[in-house]
Amino acid sequence: MKIYGQPEDRIRQAVASGDVTIAVYGLGKMGLPLAAVFADAGARVIGADIDEDVVCGINQGICHVTGEPGLPKLVERNVGYGRLSATSDLVHAAEAADVMVILVPTLLDYGNKPDMSIVESVCADIAEGLNSGDFVIQESTVPPRTTQNLILPLLERSGLPAGDFGVAHCPERTASGRAIIDITGAYPKIVGGIDDASTETARALYSTINKKGVISVSDATAAESVKVFEGLYRDVNIALANELAMVCDELGIDATEVFDAANTQPYSHIHAPGCGVGGHCIPVYPYFITETVRSRTDMLRLARRINDGMPAYTVDLLESAFAELNAGISLAGARVLVMGVTYRGDVNETRFSPAIVVINELRARGAEVFAYDPVLGALVGRFGAIPYDLDSAAGTGGTDEAGGTGGIEEMDAILIASDHAGFGELDWDLLGERMRHKVVVDGRGILDPAMLRSRGYLYKAVGRP
Ligand SMILES: NC(=O)c1ccc[n+]([C@@H]2O[C@H](COP(=O)([O-])OP(=O)(O)OC[C@H]3O[C@@H](n4cnc5c(N)ncnc54)[C@H](O)[C@@H]3O)[C@@H](O)[C@H]2O)c1
């Protein structure tokens, strides 16, 4: 059933009774959870993806996205009920569907210019299968005005004018590892259409799956801006925290103590400093503004520069720790174990991870770099480090998987680059007993400095002189 412009109760009924068919373009980390949630609400859902392996797996009820609690069960159940299927025939998916949701990667090119080519290609496929009364939803994060200036004209190549079909931007606001709870109600959904009927249709559709409700904004450009601005807020505020933490290093005061005390005022929200900002959202979205508007964007550019400089600053801390140790050791020739390579703790995501920049920086300064990541395992070898298997909770007896050397007793330092929960639980007494030099640089500020110092470690963290 075509739902564009229909009253809310009819839309709710169409979803619950399986009378509406929704095609979700892109069955990745975000697209598959959304497809599964719509199917679980009753809709017939076709996942449309160019990856044949993904399509084949979904049709067998197999969930290829890892680290999303609840998702495998949702996929299995709804494929079993016949409500969720997948295809690589992208035009056919549009022909068969009443609603098409675009949730594919939006990237930067080598000059940091937004690259919307995947969205463009999906729009071309949808246009070929577009029918009167269809409703197209753009969920991928895009620069403001993309719906109006890029997506709409591409869809109008179908021969249908806007108004014969509806379009809305309804940004994905979830984070890896929390997709299902985020989609179904951790925050309200934001929707903004190219016309009032589109906005209303989107509001009614998402209110069937989001318990926190739906916020309608004036148009698609406003909705696009909501999502991008959330990311920019984080980037700028993390840059501020990083800059203030470096000031604390110079002043010889503890940034955590100062920030915590300052944040007891309701107007102060100083973030946590660290070795950098990663993931394919926060470090990317600033360019969706700086590279697309004429207005001055000095603050956004400066924040990017500060955050991009944090991996090198963290390696500087290690260099200064070796100098302080005064044991004739420097980064050149040192063996350093980087702990954590994912961009955030306990998620399987390495895109734009500052840990990778840390590894490259250490190697450029002559260190021999090992890496241990409980989520990635031996895959850390992809990033230029020697995979290191810290094989017990006590953190002893590790071997490098390249040649069997590099036990913990040969490590000169540990540098923590992502905040995996287990790192705090390691037996730091035992590790310290065995390491060649007891140096820890905590790029995420997750360890207790007093605990490590009382065990004889030379401990440094950003903003904790
Ligand atoms: N991952 C996150 O935490 C997150 C959070 C919020 C928003 N987003 C946004 O969601 C969007 C999608 O991100 P993701 O993390 O799901 O990406 P992903 O890389 O996990 O998955 C993308 C999927 O799209 C498929 N694909 C690529 N080209 C295609 C095409 N032409 N037609 C159909 N399918 C195609 C790929 O095969 C893959 O399965 C991005 O715009 C991102 O900015 C992501």
Coordinates of C-alpha atoms and ligand atoms in Angstrom, one line a residue:
M1 CA 0.0 0.0 0.0
K2 CA 1.3 3.5 -0.9
I3 CA 1.5 5.5 2.3
Y4 CA 2.7 8.9 1.0
G5 CA 0.1 11.5 2.2
Q6 CA -2.1 8.9 4.0
P7 CA -3.5 9.6 7.5
E8 CA -1.5 8.4 10.5
D9 CA -3.9 5.7 11.5
R10 CA -3.9 4.1 8.0
I11 CA -0.1 4.2 8.0
R12 CA 0.1 2.5 11.4
Q13 CA -2.4 -0.1 10.2
A14 CA -0.5 -0.7 7.0
V15 CA 2.7 -1.4 8.9
A16 CA 1.2 -3.6 11.5
S17 CA -0.7 -5.7 8.9
G18 CA 2.2 -6.1 6.5
D19 CA 0.4 -4.1 3.8
V20 CA 3.4 -1.8 3.2
T21 CA 6.6 -2.9 1.6
I22 CA 9.8 -1.1 2.6
A23 CA 13.0 -1.4 0.6
V24 CA 16.1 -0.6 2.7
Y25 CA 19.1 0.2 0.5
G26 CA 22.3 -0.8 2.3
L27 CA 22.3 -3.7 4.7
G28 CA 25.3 -2.5 6.7
K29 CA 25.8 -1.7 10.4
M30 CA 22.9 0.7 10.3
G31 CA 20.7 -0.5 7.4
L32 CA 20.3 -4.1 8.6
P33 CA 19.1 -3.1 12.1
L34 CA 16.6 -0.7 10.6
A35 CA 15.4 -3.3 8.1
A36 CA 15.0 -5.8 10.9
V37 CA 13.1 -3.4 13.2
F38 CA 10.7 -2.4 10.5
A39 CA 10.1 -6.1 9.7
D40 CA 9.5 -6.8 13.4
A41 CA 6.9 -4.1 13.5
G42 CA 5.0 -6.0 10.8
A43 CA 6.1 -4.4 7.5
R44 CA 7.3 -6.5 4.5
V45 CA 11.0 -5.5 4.1
I46 CA 13.3 -6.0 1.2
G47 CA 17.0 -5.3 1.9
A48 CA 18.7 -4.1 -1.2
D49 CA 22.5 -4.4 -1.3
I50 CA 25.2 -4.8 -3.9
D51 CA 27.0 -7.4 -1.8
E52 CA 25.9 -10.8 -3.0
D53 CA 27.3 -12.5 0.1
V54 CA 25.3 -10.2 2.4
V55 CA 22.1 -10.8 0.3
C56 CA 22.6 -14.6 0.3
G57 CA 23.3 -14.6 4.1
I58 CA 20.2 -12.6 5.0
N59 CA 18.0 -14.8 2.8
Q60 CA 19.2 -17.7 5.0
G61 CA 18.4 -15.7 8.2
I62 CA 22.1 -15.1 8.9
C63 CA 23.2 -11.8 10.4
H64 CA 26.6 -10.6 9.2
V65 CA 26.7 -7.5 11.4
T66 CA 28.5 -8.3 14.6
G67 CA 28.4 -6.6 18.0
E68 CA 24.7 -5.5 17.8
P69 CA 22.8 -7.1 20.7
G70 CA 19.4 -8.5 19.7
L71 CA 20.1 -8.2 15.9
P72 CA 20.8 -11.9 15.0
K73 CA 17.5 -12.9 16.7
L74 CA 15.5 -10.2 14.9
V75 CA 17.0 -11.2 11.5
E76 CA 16.4 -14.9 12.0
R77 CA 12.8 -14.4 13.3
N78 CA 11.7 -12.1 10.5
V79 CA 13.3 -14.0 7.7
G80 CA 11.6 -17.0 9.2
Y81 CA 8.2 -15.2 9.1
G82 CA 8.8 -14.2 5.5
R83 CA 8.8 -10.5 6.4
L84 CA 12.4 -9.8 5.7
S85 CA 14.3 -10.8 2.5
A86 CA 17.2 -9.4 0.5
T87 CA 18.0 -8.8 -3.1
S88 CA 20.9 -7.4 -5.2
D89 CA 18.4 -6.3 -7.9
L90 CA 18.2 -2.7 -6.8
V91 CA 15.7 -1.6 -9.4
H92 CA 13.4 -4.4 -8.8
A93 CA 13.4 -3.6 -5.0
A94 CA 12.2 -0.1 -5.9
E95 CA 9.5 -1.5 -8.2
A96 CA 8.3 -3.8 -5.5
A97 CA 8.4 -1.3 -2.6
D98 CA 6.1 1.5 -1.5
V99 CA 8.8 3.1 0.7
M100 CA 12.5 3.2 -0.2
V101 CA 15.0 4.0 2.6
I102 CA 18.6 4.9 1.6
L103 CA 21.2 4.0 4.2
V104 CA 24.5 3.7 2.4
P105 CA 28.0 5.0 3.2
T106 CA 28.6 8.7 2.6
L107 CA 32.3 9.3 2.4
L108 CA 35.1 11.9 1.9
D109 CA 37.4 11.9 -1.1
Y110 CA 41.2 12.3 -0.7
G111 CA 40.8 16.1 -0.6
N112 CA 38.2 15.8 2.3
K113 CA 35.4 16.8 -0.1
P114 CA 32.1 15.0 0.6
D115 CA 31.7 12.0 -1.8
M116 CA 28.0 11.2 -2.4
S117 CA 28.5 8.9 -5.3
I118 CA 27.0 5.8 -3.6
V119 CA 23.8 7.8 -2.7
E120 CA 23.7 9.1 -6.3
S121 CA 23.9 5.6 -7.6
V122 CA 21.2 4.3 -5.3
C123 CA 19.0 7.3 -6.3
A124 CA 19.5 6.3 -10.0
D125 CA 18.3 2.8 -9.3
I126 CA 15.3 4.0 -7.3
A127 CA 14.4 6.4 -10.0
E128 CA 14.2 3.5 -12.5
G129 CA 11.7 1.7 -10.3
L130 CA 9.8 4.7 -8.9
N131 CA 6.0 4.8 -9.0
S132 CA 3.5 7.4 -8.3
G133 CA 2.7 7.5 -4.5
D134 CA 6.1 6.1 -3.5
F135 CA 7.9 7.6 -0.5
V136 CA 11.7 7.9 -0.5
I137 CA 13.5 8.3 2.8
Q138 CA 17.2 9.4 3.0
E139 CA 18.8 8.2 6.3
S140 CA 22.5 8.4 5.4
T141 CA 24.2 11.4 6.9
V142 CA 24.7 14.1 4.2
P143 CA 25.7 17.7 3.9
P144 CA 22.7 20.1 4.3
R145 CA 20.7 20.7 1.1
T146 CA 21.7 17.3 -0.4
T147 CA 18.1 16.1 -0.4
Q148 CA 16.9 19.3 -2.1
N149 CA 19.7 19.8 -4.6
L150 CA 20.9 16.3 -5.4
I151 CA 18.5 13.6 -4.4
L152 CA 15.3 15.2 -5.6
P153 CA 16.5 16.0 -9.1
L154 CA 17.9 12.5 -9.4
L155 CA 14.6 11.0 -8.5
E156 CA 12.7 13.3 -10.9
R157 CA 14.7 11.6 -13.7
S158 CA 12.0 9.0 -13.3
G159 CA 9.7 11.3 -15.2
L160 CA 7.6 11.8 -12.1
P161 CA 7.5 15.3 -10.5
A162 CA 8.0 15.8 -6.7
G163 CA 4.6 15.7 -5.2
D164 CA 3.7 12.5 -7.2
F165 CA 6.1 10.9 -4.8
G166 CA 7.3 12.1 -1.4
V167 CA 10.8 12.5 0.0
A168 CA 12.1 13.1 3.5
H169 CA 15.4 13.1 5.3
C170 CA 15.2 11.1 8.6
P171 CA 18.8 10.9 9.8
E172 CA 20.2 7.7 11.4
R173 CA 21.1 8.8 15.0
T174 CA 22.5 5.5 16.3
A175 CA 25.9 4.4 17.4
S176 CA 27.6 1.0 16.7
G177 CA 26.8 -1.5 19.4
R178 CA 23.4 0.1 20.4
A179 CA 21.6 0.1 17.0
I180 CA 18.4 -1.6 18.1
I181 CA 17.8 0.4 21.3
D182 CA 18.7 3.6 19.6
I183 CA 16.4 2.9 16.6
T184 CA 13.5 1.8 18.8
G185 CA 13.6 4.6 21.4
A186 CA 16.8 5.9 23.0
Y187 CA 16.2 9.3 21.4
P188 CA 13.4 10.8 19.3
K189 CA 13.6 10.4 15.5
I190 CA 14.1 13.6 13.5
V191 CA 12.1 13.9 10.3
G192 CA 12.0 16.7 7.7
G193 CA 10.4 16.4 4.3
I194 CA 10.4 18.3 1.0
D195 CA 6.7 19.1 1.6
D196 CA 4.3 18.9 4.5
A197 CA 2.9 15.5 3.3
S198 CA 6.4 14.0 3.3
T199 CA 7.1 15.3 6.8
E200 CA 3.8 13.9 8.1
T201 CA 4.2 10.6 6.4
A202 CA 7.7 10.2 7.9
R203 CA 6.4 11.2 11.3
A204 CA 3.7 8.6 11.2
L205 CA 6.0 5.8 9.8
Y206 CA 8.7 6.3 12.4
S207 CA 6.3 6.6 15.3
T208 CA 5.5 2.9 14.6
I209 CA 9.0 1.9 15.7
N210 CA 10.4 4.7 17.9
K211 CA 8.9 4.8 21.5
K212 CA 10.6 8.1 22.3
G213 CA 8.6 9.8 19.5
V214 CA 9.3 11.8 16.4
I215 CA 10.4 15.4 16.1
S216 CA 9.3 17.1 12.8
V217 CA 11.5 19.9 11.6
S218 CA 10.7 22.4 8.9
D219 CA 12.2 20.7 6.0
A220 CA 14.8 18.2 4.8
T221 CA 17.7 20.7 5.0
A222 CA 16.9 21.3 8.7
A223 CA 16.8 17.5 9.4
E224 CA 20.1 17.1 7.6
S225 CA 21.6 19.9 9.7
V226 CA 20.4 18.3 13.0
K227 CA 22.4 15.2 12.4
V228 CA 25.6 17.0 11.1
F229 CA 25.5 19.5 13.9
E230 CA 25.3 16.8 16.6
G231 CA 28.6 15.5 15.3
L232 CA 30.2 19.0 15.0
Y233 CA 29.2 19.8 18.6
R234 CA 31.1 16.7 19.8
D235 CA 34.1 17.4 17.6
V236 CA 34.5 21.0 18.7
N237 CA 33.9 20.2 22.4
I238 CA 36.4 17.3 22.4
A239 CA 38.9 19.7 20.8
L240 CA 38.3 22.2 23.6
A241 CA 38.8 19.4 26.2
N242 CA 42.0 18.3 24.4
E243 CA 43.3 21.9 24.3
L244 CA 42.6 22.5 27.9
A245 CA 44.1 19.2 28.9
M246 CA 47.3 20.2 27.1
V247 CA 47.3 23.5 29.1
C248 CA 46.9 21.4 32.3
D249 CA 50.0 19.4 31.3
E250 CA 51.9 22.6 31.1
L251 CA 50.5 23.9 34.4
G252 CA 51.1 20.7 36.2
I253 CA 47.5 20.2 37.2
D254 CA 45.1 17.3 36.7
A255 CA 42.6 18.0 33.9
T256 CA 40.2 15.4 35.2
E257 CA 40.0 17.0 38.6
V258 CA 39.6 20.4 37.1
F259 CA 37.0 19.4 34.5
D260 CA 35.0 17.5 37.1
A261 CA 34.9 20.4 39.5
A262 CA 34.1 22.9 36.7
N263 CA 31.3 20.6 35.4
T264 CA 29.4 20.9 38.8
Q265 CA 28.1 24.2 37.3
P266 CA 25.1 23.3 35.0
Y267 CA 26.5 25.5 32.2
S268 CA 29.9 23.7 32.0
H269 CA 30.1 20.4 30.1
I270 CA 33.8 20.0 29.4
H271 CA 34.3 16.7 27.7
A272 CA 37.0 14.0 28.2
P273 CA 40.4 14.5 26.5
G274 CA 42.2 11.7 24.8
C275 CA 44.4 10.5 22.0
G276 CA 42.0 11.5 19.2
V277 CA 38.6 11.2 17.6
G278 CA 37.6 8.3 15.4
G279 CA 34.8 6.5 13.7
H280 CA 33.3 7.4 10.4
C281 CA 31.0 10.1 11.9
I282 CA 32.6 12.7 14.1
P283 CA 35.9 13.2 12.2
V284 CA 34.0 13.2 8.8
Y285 CA 30.9 15.4 9.3
P286 CA 32.8 18.7 9.9
Y287 CA 33.8 18.5 6.2
F288 CA 30.2 18.2 5.3
I289 CA 29.9 21.8 6.4
T290 CA 33.4 23.3 5.8
E291 CA 33.6 22.0 2.2
T292 CA 30.0 22.9 1.2
V293 CA 29.2 26.4 2.6
R294 CA 30.5 29.9 1.9
S295 CA 30.2 31.1 5.6
R296 CA 33.3 31.2 7.8
T297 CA 33.9 27.9 9.5
D298 CA 37.1 28.7 11.4
M299 CA 36.1 26.9 14.6
L300 CA 35.2 23.7 12.9
R301 CA 38.5 23.6 11.0
L302 CA 40.5 24.4 14.1
A303 CA 38.8 21.7 16.1
R304 CA 39.6 19.2 13.4
R305 CA 43.3 20.3 13.4
I306 CA 43.5 20.0 17.2
N307 CA 41.8 16.5 17.3
D308 CA 43.9 15.3 14.4
G309 CA 47.0 16.3 16.3
M310 CA 46.2 14.3 19.4
P311 CA 47.7 10.9 18.3
A312 CA 51.1 12.6 17.8
Y313 CA 50.8 14.5 21.1
T314 CA 50.1 11.1 22.9
V315 CA 53.3 9.7 21.3
D316 CA 55.1 12.8 22.5
L317 CA 54.0 11.9 26.0
L318 CA 55.6 8.5 25.6
E319 CA 58.8 10.1 24.3
S320 CA 58.9 12.4 27.4
A321 CA 58.2 9.4 29.7
F322 CA 61.3 7.6 28.3
A323 CA 63.3 10.8 28.8
E324 CA 62.1 11.0 32.4
L325 CA 62.9 7.4 33.0
N326 CA 66.5 8.2 32.3
A327 CA 67.3 4.6 31.5
G328 CA 69.0 5.2 28.2
I329 CA 65.8 4.3 26.2
S330 CA 64.1 6.3 23.5
L331 CA 61.3 5.6 21.1
A332 CA 63.9 4.6 18.4
G333 CA 64.3 0.9 19.0
A334 CA 61.8 0.7 21.8
R335 CA 59.2 -2.1 21.9
V336 CA 55.8 -0.6 22.4
L337 CA 52.5 -2.5 23.0
V338 CA 49.5 -0.5 21.7
M339 CA 46.4 -1.7 23.5
G340 CA 43.2 -1.1 21.6
V341 CA 43.0 -0.4 17.9
T342 CA 39.2 0.1 17.4
Y343 CA 38.1 3.7 17.5
R344 CA 36.0 3.2 20.6
G345 CA 36.0 0.6 23.3
D346 CA 34.2 -2.7 22.7
V347 CA 33.0 -2.0 19.2
N348 CA 34.2 -3.7 16.0
E349 CA 35.0 -0.5 14.1
T350 CA 38.4 0.8 13.0
R351 CA 37.5 3.5 10.5
F352 CA 39.4 6.7 11.3
S353 CA 40.7 5.2 14.5
P354 CA 43.3 7.4 16.1
A355 CA 45.1 4.1 17.3
I356 CA 46.1 3.6 13.6
V357 CA 47.7 7.0 13.5
V358 CA 49.4 6.3 16.9
I359 CA 50.8 3.0 15.4
N360 CA 52.1 4.9 12.3
E361 CA 53.6 7.7 14.4
L362 CA 55.4 5.2 16.7
R363 CA 56.8 3.3 13.7
A364 CA 57.9 6.6 12.1
R365 CA 59.8 7.4 15.2
G366 CA 61.6 4.1 15.1
A367 CA 59.7 2.0 17.6
E368 CA 58.8 -1.6 17.1
V369 CA 55.1 -1.7 17.5
F370 CA 52.9 -4.6 18.8
A371 CA 49.2 -4.3 19.2
Y372 CA 46.6 -6.1 21.2
D373 CA 42.9 -5.7 20.7
P374 CA 40.4 -8.1 22.3
V375 CA 37.8 -7.3 19.6
L376 CA 40.0 -7.5 16.5
G377 CA 42.4 -10.3 17.5
A378 CA 45.0 -10.9 14.8
L379 CA 43.3 -8.4 12.5
V380 CA 45.4 -5.7 14.2
G381 CA 48.2 -6.8 11.8
R382 CA 46.4 -5.0 9.0
F383 CA 47.4 -1.7 10.6
G384 CA 51.1 -2.1 10.6
A385 CA 51.6 -3.5 14.1
I386 CA 52.7 -7.0 15.1
P387 CA 49.6 -8.8 16.5
Y388 CA 50.1 -9.5 20.1
D389 CA 48.1 -12.1 22.0
L390 CA 47.7 -11.0 25.6
D391 CA 46.3 -14.4 26.4
S392 CA 45.1 -14.3 29.9
A393 CA 43.1 -11.9 32.0
A394 CA 46.3 -11.5 34.1
G395 CA 47.9 -10.2 30.9
T396 CA 51.0 -12.3 31.0
G397 CA 52.5 -14.8 28.7
G398 CA 51.7 -13.0 25.5
T399 CA 53.3 -13.9 22.2
D400 CA 53.6 -12.0 19.0
E401 CA 51.9 -14.1 16.3
A402 CA 54.6 -13.2 13.8
G403 CA 57.5 -15.1 15.3
G404 CA 56.9 -16.1 18.9
T405 CA 59.1 -13.4 20.4
G406 CA 58.0 -10.3 22.1
G407 CA 56.8 -11.6 25.4
I408 CA 55.6 -9.0 27.8
E409 CA 59.1 -9.1 29.4
E410 CA 60.5 -7.5 26.3
M411 CA 58.0 -4.5 26.3
D412 CA 59.3 -1.1 27.1
A413 CA 55.9 0.6 27.3
I414 CA 52.2 0.1 26.9
L415 CA 50.2 2.8 25.2
I416 CA 46.4 2.5 25.6
A417 CA 44.6 3.8 22.5
S418 CA 41.0 2.7 23.0
D419 CA 38.9 2.1 26.0
H420 CA 38.0 -1.6 26.0
A421 CA 36.4 -2.4 29.3
G422 CA 38.7 -5.3 30.1
F423 CA 41.8 -3.1 30.3
G424 CA 41.1 -1.9 33.7
E425 CA 40.7 -5.5 35.0
L426 CA 44.2 -6.7 33.8
D427 CA 46.6 -7.7 36.5
W428 CA 48.8 -4.7 36.4
D429 CA 51.0 -6.0 39.2
L430 CA 51.9 -9.0 37.2
L431 CA 52.3 -7.1 34.0
G432 CA 54.6 -4.6 35.8
E433 CA 56.7 -7.4 37.3
R434 CA 57.4 -8.8 33.8
M435 CA 57.8 -5.7 31.6
R436 CA 61.3 -4.5 30.7
H437 CA 60.3 -1.0 31.6
K438 CA 57.2 -0.1 33.6
V439 CA 55.8 2.7 31.4
V440 CA 52.1 3.3 30.6
V441 CA 50.7 6.1 28.5
D442 CA 47.0 6.1 28.8
G443 CA 45.5 7.7 25.7
R444 CA 42.0 7.2 27.0
G445 CA 42.4 8.1 30.6
I446 CA 40.8 4.9 31.7
L447 CA 43.3 3.7 34.3
D448 CA 43.7 5.0 37.9
P449 CA 47.0 6.9 38.0
A450 CA 47.4 6.4 41.7
M451 CA 47.0 2.6 41.3
L452 CA 49.6 2.4 38.6
R453 CA 52.1 4.8 40.3
S454 CA 51.8 2.9 43.6
R455 CA 52.9 -0.2 41.6
G456 CA 56.0 1.6 40.4
Y457 CA 54.8 2.5 36.9
L458 CA 55.7 5.7 35.2
Y459 CA 52.2 6.7 34.1
K460 CA 51.2 9.5 31.8
A461 CA 47.9 10.5 30.2
V462 CA 46.6 13.5 28.3
G463 CA 46.1 16.2 30.9
R464 CA 47.5 14.2 33.8
P465 CA 51.0 15.4 34.4
Ligands
LIG1 N1 27.9 3.1 11.8 C1 27.4 4.1 12.5 O1 27.7 4.1 13.7 C2 26.5 5.2 12.0 C3 25.8 6.0 12.9 C4 25.0 7.0 12.4 C5 24.9 7.2 11.0 N2 25.6 6.4 10.1 C6 25.4 6.7 8.7 O2 24.8 5.6 8.1 C7 25.2 5.4 6.8 C8 25.5 4.0 6.5 O3 26.6 3.6 7.4 P1 26.9 2.1 7.8 O4 27.8 2.2 9.0 O5 25.6 1.3 7.9 O6 27.7 1.6 6.5 P2 28.3 0.1 6.3 O7 29.6 0.3 5.6 O8 28.3 -0.7 7.5 O9 27.3 -0.6 5.3 C9 27.0 -0.1 4.0 C10 26.2 -1.1 3.2 O10 25.8 -0.5 2.0 C11 26.1 -1.4 0.9 N3 26.2 -0.7 -0.4 C12 27.3 0.0 -0.8 N4 27.0 0.5 -2.0 C13 25.7 0.2 -2.3 C14 24.8 0.5 -3.3 N5 25.2 1.2 -4.4 N6 23.5 0.0 -3.3 C15 23.1 -0.7 -2.2 N7 23.9 -1.0 -1.2 C16 25.2 -0.5 -1.2 C17 27.3 -2.1 1.3 O11 27.5 -3.4 0.6 C18 27.1 -2.3 2.8 O12 26.4 -3.5 3.1 C19 26.3 6.4 6.6 O13 25.8 7.6 5.9 C20 26.7 6.8 8.0 O14 27.3 8.1 8.0 C21 26.4 5.4 10.6

